[in-house]
CSV table of C-alpha atoms and ligand atoms in Angstrom, one decimal:
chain,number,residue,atom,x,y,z
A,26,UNK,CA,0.0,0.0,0.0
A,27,UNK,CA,1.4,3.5,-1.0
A,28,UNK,CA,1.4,5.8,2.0
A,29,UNK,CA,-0.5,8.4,2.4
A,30,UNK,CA,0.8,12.0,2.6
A,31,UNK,CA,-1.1,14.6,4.3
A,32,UNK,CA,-2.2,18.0,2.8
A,33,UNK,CA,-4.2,21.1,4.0
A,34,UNK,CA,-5.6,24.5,3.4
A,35,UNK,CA,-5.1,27.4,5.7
A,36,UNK,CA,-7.6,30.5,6.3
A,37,UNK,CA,-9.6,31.9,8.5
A,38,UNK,CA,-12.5,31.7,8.2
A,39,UNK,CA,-12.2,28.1,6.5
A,40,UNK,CA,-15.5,26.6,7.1
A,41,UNK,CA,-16.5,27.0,4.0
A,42,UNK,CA,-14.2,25.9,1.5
A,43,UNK,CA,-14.4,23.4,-1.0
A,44,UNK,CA,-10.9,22.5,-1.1
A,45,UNK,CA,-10.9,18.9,0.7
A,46,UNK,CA,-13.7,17.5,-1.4
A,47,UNK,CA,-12.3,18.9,-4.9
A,48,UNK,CA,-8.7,17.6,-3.7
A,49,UNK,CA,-10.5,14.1,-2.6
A,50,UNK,CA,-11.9,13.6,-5.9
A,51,UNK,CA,-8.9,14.4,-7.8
A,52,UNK,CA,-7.0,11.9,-5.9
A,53,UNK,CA,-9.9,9.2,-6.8
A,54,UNK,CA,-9.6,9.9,-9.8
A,55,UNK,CA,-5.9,9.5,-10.1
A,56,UNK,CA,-5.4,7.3,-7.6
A,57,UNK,CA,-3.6,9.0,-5.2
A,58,UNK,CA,-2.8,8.0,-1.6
A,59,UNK,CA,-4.2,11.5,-0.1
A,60,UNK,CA,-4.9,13.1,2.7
A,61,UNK,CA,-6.6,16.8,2.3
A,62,UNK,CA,-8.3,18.8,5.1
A,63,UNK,CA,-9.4,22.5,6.0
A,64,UNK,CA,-7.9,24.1,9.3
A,65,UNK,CA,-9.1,27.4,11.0
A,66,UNK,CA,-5.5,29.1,10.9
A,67,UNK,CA,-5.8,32.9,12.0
A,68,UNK,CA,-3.0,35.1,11.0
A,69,UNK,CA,-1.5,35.3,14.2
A,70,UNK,CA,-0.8,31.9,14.4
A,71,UNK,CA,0.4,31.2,10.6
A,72,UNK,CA,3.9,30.6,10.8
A,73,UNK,CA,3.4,28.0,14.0
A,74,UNK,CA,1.3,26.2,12.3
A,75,UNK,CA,3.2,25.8,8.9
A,76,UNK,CA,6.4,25.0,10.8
A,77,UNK,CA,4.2,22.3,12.6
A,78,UNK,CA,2.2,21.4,9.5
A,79,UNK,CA,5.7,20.4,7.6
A,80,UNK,CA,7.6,18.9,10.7
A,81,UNK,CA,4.6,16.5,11.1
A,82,UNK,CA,5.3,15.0,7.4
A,83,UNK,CA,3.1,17.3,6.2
A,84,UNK,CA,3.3,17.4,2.0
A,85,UNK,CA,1.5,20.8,0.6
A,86,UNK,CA,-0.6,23.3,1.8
A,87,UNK,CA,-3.3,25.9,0.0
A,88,UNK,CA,-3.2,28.9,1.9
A,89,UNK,CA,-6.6,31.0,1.9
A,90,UNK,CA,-8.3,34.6,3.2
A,91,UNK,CA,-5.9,36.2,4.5
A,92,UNK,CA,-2.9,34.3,4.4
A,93,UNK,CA,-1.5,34.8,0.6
A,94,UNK,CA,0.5,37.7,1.7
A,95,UNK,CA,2.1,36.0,4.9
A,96,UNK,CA,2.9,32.7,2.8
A,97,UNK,CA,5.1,34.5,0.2
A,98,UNK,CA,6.9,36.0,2.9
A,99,UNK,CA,7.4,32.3,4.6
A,100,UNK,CA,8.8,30.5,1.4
A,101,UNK,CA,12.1,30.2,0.6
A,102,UNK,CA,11.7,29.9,-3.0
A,103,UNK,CA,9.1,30.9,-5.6
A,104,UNK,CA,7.9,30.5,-9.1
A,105,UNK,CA,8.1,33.7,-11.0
A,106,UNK,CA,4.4,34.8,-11.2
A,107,UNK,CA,4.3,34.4,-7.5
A,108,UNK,CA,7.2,36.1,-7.1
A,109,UNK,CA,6.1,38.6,-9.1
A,110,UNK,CA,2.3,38.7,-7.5
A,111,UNK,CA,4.0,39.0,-4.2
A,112,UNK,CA,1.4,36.4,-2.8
A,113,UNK,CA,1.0,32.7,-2.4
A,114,UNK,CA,-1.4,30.0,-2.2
A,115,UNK,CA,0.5,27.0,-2.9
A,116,UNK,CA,2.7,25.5,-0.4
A,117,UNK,CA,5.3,22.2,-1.1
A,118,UNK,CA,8.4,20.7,0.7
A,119,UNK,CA,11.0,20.1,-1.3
A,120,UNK,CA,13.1,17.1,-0.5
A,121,UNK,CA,16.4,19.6,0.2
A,122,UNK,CA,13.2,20.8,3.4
A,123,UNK,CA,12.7,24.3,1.8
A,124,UNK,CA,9.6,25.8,1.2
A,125,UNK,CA,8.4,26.3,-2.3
A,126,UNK,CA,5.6,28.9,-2.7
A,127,UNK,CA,3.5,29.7,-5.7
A,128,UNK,CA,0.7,30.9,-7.0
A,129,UNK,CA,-1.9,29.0,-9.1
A,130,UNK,CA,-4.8,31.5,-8.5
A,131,UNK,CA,-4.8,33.5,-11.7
A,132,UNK,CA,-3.7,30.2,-14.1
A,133,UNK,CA,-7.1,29.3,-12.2
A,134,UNK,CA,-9.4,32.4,-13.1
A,135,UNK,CA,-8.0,32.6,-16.7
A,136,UNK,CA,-8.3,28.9,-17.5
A,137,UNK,CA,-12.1,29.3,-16.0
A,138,UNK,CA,-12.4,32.8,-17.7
A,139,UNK,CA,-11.2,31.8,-21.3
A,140,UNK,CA,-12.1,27.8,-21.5
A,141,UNK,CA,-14.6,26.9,-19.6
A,142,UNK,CA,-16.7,30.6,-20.1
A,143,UNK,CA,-15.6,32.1,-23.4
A,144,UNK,CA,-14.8,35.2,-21.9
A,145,UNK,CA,-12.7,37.5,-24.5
A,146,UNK,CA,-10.1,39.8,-22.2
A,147,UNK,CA,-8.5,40.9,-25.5
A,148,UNK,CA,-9.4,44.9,-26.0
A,149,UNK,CA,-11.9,44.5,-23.3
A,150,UNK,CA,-12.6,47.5,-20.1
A,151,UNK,CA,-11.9,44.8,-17.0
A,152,UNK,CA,-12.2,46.1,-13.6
A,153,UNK,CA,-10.9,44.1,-11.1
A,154,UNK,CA,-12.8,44.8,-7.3
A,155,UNK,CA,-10.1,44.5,-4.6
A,156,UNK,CA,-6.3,44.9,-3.5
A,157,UNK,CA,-5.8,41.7,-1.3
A,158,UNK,CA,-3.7,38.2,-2.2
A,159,UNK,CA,-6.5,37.3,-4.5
A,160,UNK,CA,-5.9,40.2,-6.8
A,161,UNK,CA,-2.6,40.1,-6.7
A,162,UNK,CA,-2.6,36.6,-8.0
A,163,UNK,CA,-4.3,37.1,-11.1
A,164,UNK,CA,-3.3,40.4,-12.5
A,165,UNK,CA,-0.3,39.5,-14.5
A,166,UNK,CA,-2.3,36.8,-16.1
A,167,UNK,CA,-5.1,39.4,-16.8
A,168,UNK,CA,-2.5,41.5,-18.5
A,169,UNK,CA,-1.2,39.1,-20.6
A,170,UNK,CA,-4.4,39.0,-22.2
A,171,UNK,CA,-4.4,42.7,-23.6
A,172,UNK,CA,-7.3,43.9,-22.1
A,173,UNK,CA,-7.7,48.0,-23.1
A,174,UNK,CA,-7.5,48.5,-19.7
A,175,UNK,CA,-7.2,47.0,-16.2
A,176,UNK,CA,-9.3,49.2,-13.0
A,177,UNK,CA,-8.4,48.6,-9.7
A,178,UNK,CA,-10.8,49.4,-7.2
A,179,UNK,CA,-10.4,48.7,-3.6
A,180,UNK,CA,-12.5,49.9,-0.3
A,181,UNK,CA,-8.5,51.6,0.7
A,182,UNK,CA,-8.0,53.6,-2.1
A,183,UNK,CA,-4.0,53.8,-1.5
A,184,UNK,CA,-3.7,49.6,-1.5
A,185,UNK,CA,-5.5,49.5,-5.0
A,186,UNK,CA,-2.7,52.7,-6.4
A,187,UNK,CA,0.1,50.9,-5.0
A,188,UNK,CA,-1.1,47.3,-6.1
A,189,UNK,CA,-1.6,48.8,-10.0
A,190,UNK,CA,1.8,51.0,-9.6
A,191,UNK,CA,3.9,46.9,-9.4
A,192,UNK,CA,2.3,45.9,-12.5
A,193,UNK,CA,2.4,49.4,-14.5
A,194,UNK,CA,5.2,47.9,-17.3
A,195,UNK,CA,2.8,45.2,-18.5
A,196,UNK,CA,-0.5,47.3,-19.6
A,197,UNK,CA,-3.1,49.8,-18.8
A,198,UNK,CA,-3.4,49.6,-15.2
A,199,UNK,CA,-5.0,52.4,-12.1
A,200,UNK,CA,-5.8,51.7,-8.9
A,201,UNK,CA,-8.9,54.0,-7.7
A,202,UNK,CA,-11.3,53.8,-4.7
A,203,UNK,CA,-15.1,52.8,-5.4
A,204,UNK,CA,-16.2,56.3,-5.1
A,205,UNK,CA,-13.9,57.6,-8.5
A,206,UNK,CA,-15.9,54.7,-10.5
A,207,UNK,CA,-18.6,56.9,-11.6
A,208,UNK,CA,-19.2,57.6,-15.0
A,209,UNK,CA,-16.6,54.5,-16.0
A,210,UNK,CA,-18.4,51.6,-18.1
A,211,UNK,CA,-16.8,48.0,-17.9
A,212,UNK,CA,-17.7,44.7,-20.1
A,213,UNK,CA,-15.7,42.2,-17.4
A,214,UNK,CA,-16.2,43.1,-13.9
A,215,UNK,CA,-13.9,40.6,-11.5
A,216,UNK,CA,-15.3,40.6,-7.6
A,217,UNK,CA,-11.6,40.0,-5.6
A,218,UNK,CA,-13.0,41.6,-2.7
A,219,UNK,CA,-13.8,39.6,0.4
A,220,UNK,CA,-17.0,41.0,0.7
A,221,UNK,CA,-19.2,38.1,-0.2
A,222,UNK,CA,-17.7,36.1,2.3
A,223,UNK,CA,-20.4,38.3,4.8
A,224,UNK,CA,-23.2,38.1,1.6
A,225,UNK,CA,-21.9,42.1,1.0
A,226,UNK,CA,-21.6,43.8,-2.2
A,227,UNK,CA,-18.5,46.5,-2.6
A,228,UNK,CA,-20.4,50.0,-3.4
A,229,UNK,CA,-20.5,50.1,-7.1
A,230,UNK,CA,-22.7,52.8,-9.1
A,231,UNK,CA,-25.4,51.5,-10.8
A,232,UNK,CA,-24.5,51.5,-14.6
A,233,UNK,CA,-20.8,50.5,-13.8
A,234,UNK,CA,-21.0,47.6,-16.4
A,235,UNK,CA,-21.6,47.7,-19.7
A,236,UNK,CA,-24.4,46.3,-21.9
A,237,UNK,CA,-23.4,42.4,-22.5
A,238,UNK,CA,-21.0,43.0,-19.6
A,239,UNK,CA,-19.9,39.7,-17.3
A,240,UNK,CA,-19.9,39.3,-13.9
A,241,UNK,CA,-17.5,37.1,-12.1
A,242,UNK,CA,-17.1,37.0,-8.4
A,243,UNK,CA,-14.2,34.9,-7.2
A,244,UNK,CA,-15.5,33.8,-4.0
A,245,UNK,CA,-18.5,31.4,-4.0
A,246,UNK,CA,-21.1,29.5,-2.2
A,247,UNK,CA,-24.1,26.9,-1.9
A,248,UNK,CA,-26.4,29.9,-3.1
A,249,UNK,CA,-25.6,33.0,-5.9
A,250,UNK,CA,-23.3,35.7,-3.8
A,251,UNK,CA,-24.6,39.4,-3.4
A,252,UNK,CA,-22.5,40.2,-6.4
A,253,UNK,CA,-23.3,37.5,-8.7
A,254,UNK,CA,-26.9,38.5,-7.7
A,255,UNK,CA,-26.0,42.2,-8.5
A,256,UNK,CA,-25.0,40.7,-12.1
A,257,UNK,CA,-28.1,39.3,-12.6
A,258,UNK,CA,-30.2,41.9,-11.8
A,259,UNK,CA,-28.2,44.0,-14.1
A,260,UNK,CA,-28.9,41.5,-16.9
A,261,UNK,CA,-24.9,40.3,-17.1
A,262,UNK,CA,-24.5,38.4,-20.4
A,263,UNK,CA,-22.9,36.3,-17.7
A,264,UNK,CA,-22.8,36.5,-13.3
A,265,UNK,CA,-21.1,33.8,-12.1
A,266,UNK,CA,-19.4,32.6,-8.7
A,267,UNK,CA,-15.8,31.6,-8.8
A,268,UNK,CA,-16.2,27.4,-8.2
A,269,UNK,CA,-14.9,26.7,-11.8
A,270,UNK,CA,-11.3,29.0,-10.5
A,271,UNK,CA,-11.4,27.3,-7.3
A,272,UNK,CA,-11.7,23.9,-9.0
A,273,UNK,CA,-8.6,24.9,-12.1
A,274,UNK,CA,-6.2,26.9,-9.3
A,275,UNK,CA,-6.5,23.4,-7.0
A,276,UNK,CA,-6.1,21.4,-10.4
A,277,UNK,CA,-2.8,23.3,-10.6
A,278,UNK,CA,-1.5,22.8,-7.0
A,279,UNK,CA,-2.3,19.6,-7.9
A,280,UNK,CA,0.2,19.4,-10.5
A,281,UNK,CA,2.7,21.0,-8.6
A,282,UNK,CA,2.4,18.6,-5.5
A,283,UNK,CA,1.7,15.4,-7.3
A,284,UNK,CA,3.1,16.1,-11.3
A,285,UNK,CA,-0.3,14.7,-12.5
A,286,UNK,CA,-2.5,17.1,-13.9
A,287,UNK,CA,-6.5,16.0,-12.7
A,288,UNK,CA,-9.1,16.3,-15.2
A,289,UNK,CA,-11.3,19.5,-14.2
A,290,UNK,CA,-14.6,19.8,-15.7
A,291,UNK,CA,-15.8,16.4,-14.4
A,292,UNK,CA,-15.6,17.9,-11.0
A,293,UNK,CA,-16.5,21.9,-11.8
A,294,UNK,CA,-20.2,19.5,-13.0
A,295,UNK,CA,-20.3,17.3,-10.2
A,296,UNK,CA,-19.9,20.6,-7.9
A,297,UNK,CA,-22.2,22.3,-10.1
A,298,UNK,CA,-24.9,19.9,-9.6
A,299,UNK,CA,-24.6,19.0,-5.7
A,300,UNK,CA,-25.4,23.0,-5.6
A,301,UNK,CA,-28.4,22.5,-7.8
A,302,UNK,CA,-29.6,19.8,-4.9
A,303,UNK,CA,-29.0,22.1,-1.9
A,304,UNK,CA,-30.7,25.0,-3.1
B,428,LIG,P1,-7.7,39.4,1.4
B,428,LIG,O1,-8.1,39.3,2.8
B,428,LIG,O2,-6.3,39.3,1.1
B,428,LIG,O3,-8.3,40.7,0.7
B,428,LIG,C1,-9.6,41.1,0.9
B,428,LIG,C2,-10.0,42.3,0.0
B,428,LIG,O4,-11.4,42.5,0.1
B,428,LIG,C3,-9.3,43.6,0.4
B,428,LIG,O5,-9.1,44.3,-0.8
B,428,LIG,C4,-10.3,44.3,1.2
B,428,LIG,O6,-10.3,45.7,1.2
B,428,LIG,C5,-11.6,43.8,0.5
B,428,LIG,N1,-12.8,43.8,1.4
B,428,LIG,C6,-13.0,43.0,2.5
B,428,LIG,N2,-14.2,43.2,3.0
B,428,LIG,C7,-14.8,44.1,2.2
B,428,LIG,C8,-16.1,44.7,2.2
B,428,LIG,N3,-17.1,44.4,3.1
B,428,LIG,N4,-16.4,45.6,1.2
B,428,LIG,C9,-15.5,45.9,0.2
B,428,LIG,N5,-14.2,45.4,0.2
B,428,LIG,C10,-13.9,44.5,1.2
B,428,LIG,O7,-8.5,38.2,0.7
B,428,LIG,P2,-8.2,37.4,-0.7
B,428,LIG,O8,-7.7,38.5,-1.7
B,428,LIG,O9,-7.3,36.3,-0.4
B,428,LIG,O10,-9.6,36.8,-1.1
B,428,LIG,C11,-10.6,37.7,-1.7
B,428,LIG,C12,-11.8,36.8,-2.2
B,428,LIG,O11,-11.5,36.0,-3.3
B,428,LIG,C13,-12.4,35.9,-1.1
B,428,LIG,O12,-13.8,36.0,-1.2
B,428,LIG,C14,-11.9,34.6,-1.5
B,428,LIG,O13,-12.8,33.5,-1.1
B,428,LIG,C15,-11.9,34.7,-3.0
B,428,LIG,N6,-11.0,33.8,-3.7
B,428,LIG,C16,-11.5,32.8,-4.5
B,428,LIG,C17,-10.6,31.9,-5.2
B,428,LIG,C18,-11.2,30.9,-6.0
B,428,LIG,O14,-10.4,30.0,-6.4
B,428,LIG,N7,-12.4,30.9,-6.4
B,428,LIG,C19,-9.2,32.0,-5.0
B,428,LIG,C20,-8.8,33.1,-4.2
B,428,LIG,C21,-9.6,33.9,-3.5
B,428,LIG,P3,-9.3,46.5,2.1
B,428,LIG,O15,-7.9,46.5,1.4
B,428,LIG,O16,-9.8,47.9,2.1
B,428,LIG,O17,-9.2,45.9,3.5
């Protein structure tokens, strides 16, 4: 019997992520000996509990809300987009016991974006809601698309400036507060915020997206979020909740952890459908 090596994701709050039950059918379906759960890790206590996590024999860890920042401090290596996001979410030992950090989120929202959705970035307005480890994960892959532009907005004002000011060489990027949105007009609007965590919307102005716009709010639940409701009401071409990113960025962790990439759209349908039953 192959042994089974023991994985986690960190956040607070944690209750209700999806991350063990997407990682347990992955490992089903490619056989994997895998153990995957969710713990409550507060800030405070982060870097106790990785060191503890990895002296235990502990594999890889996903870190969540509001952790991404703290993790890329914490590794001792990165990829390059991680590096370059300044955030992590993917955690590994190496055999040599460092710590190699990346970040799979925004390989997540543009495979869910551009394969799974048909979303076009090219030459598109995107505004992108949010300054945390989220955002920071998936603006250099938003910016390799060539939108015409790229709008941070963020509830601080300053975070969302200085967020847009690291990325400035690779496209048409501001950061702004909500408040300077007026008047703007946006065909991809991207929630990042964690605001829909507490079923809040960030204060957008009413006509802030454009006719045929999309909706996409990266956080997601059992029931439509405020945001992907605001969509909706708003007549989005398309308002949907972020399950098929949560599903591609753990498909990538995946990869890195195990070097076996998982079939995704299997499980984004099996999700789909055990949401369709709850509500
Ligand atoms: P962080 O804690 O790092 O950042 C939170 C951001 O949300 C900050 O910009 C903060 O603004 C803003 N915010 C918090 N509360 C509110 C509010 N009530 N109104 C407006 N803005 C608010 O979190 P992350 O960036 O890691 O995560 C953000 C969201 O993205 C979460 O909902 C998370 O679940 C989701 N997510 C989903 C993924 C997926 O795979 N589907 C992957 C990664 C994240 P300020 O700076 O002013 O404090």
């Amino acid at each position: 019997m192959m042994p089974t090596d023991r994985y986690a994701v960190f956040g607070h709050p944690i209750r209700h992520s999806k991350s063990p039950r997407i990682h347990a059918l992955f490992a089903e379906q490619t056989a994997q000996a895998m153990d995957y759960r969710a713990e409550d890790v507060p800030a405070a206590n982060f870097r106790g509990a990785v060191r503890s996590f990895f002296s235990a024999g502990g594999k890889g860890l996903n870190c969540t809300v509001p952790l991404k920042e703290l993790a890329w401090q914490i590794a001792d290596f990165k990829s390059d987009r991680a590096q370059r996001a300044r955030a992590v979410n993917t955690l590994a030992i190496r055999e040599d016991a460092r710590l190699f950090g990346d970040n799979t989120d925004g390989a997540g929202l543009l495979r869910d974006l551009t394969l799974n959705l048909n979303i076009e970035l090219c030459g598109r307005r995107v505004l992108l809601l949010g300054a945390g480890g989220a955002s920071r994960g998936v603006i250099e892959p938003l910016l390799d698309r060539q939108p015409k532009s790229l709008i941070i907005a963020n509830r601080t004002p300053e975070k969302a400036r200085q967020l847009a000011s690291e990325f400035v060489d690779l496209g048409d990027i501001r950061g702004c507060g909500f408040g300077e949105l007026e008047g703007e007009r946006f065909d991809l609007i991207l929630n990042a915020t964690a605001a829909s965590l507490s079923d809040e919307l960030p204060p957008l102005p009413d006509d802030v997206l454009a006719l045929n716009g999309c909706c996409y709010d990266l956080a997601y639940g059992n029931q439509p979020t405020a945001f992907v409701r605001w969509g909706i009401e708003r007549r989005a071409a398309q308002s949907v909740d972020g399950i098929g990113m949560l599903v591609e960025q753990a498909a990538e962790a995946f990869f890195i952890w195990r070097g076996i990439r998982p079939a995704t759209r299997p499980v984004i349908e099996l999700l789909n459908a055990e949401r369709r039953i709850k509500v």
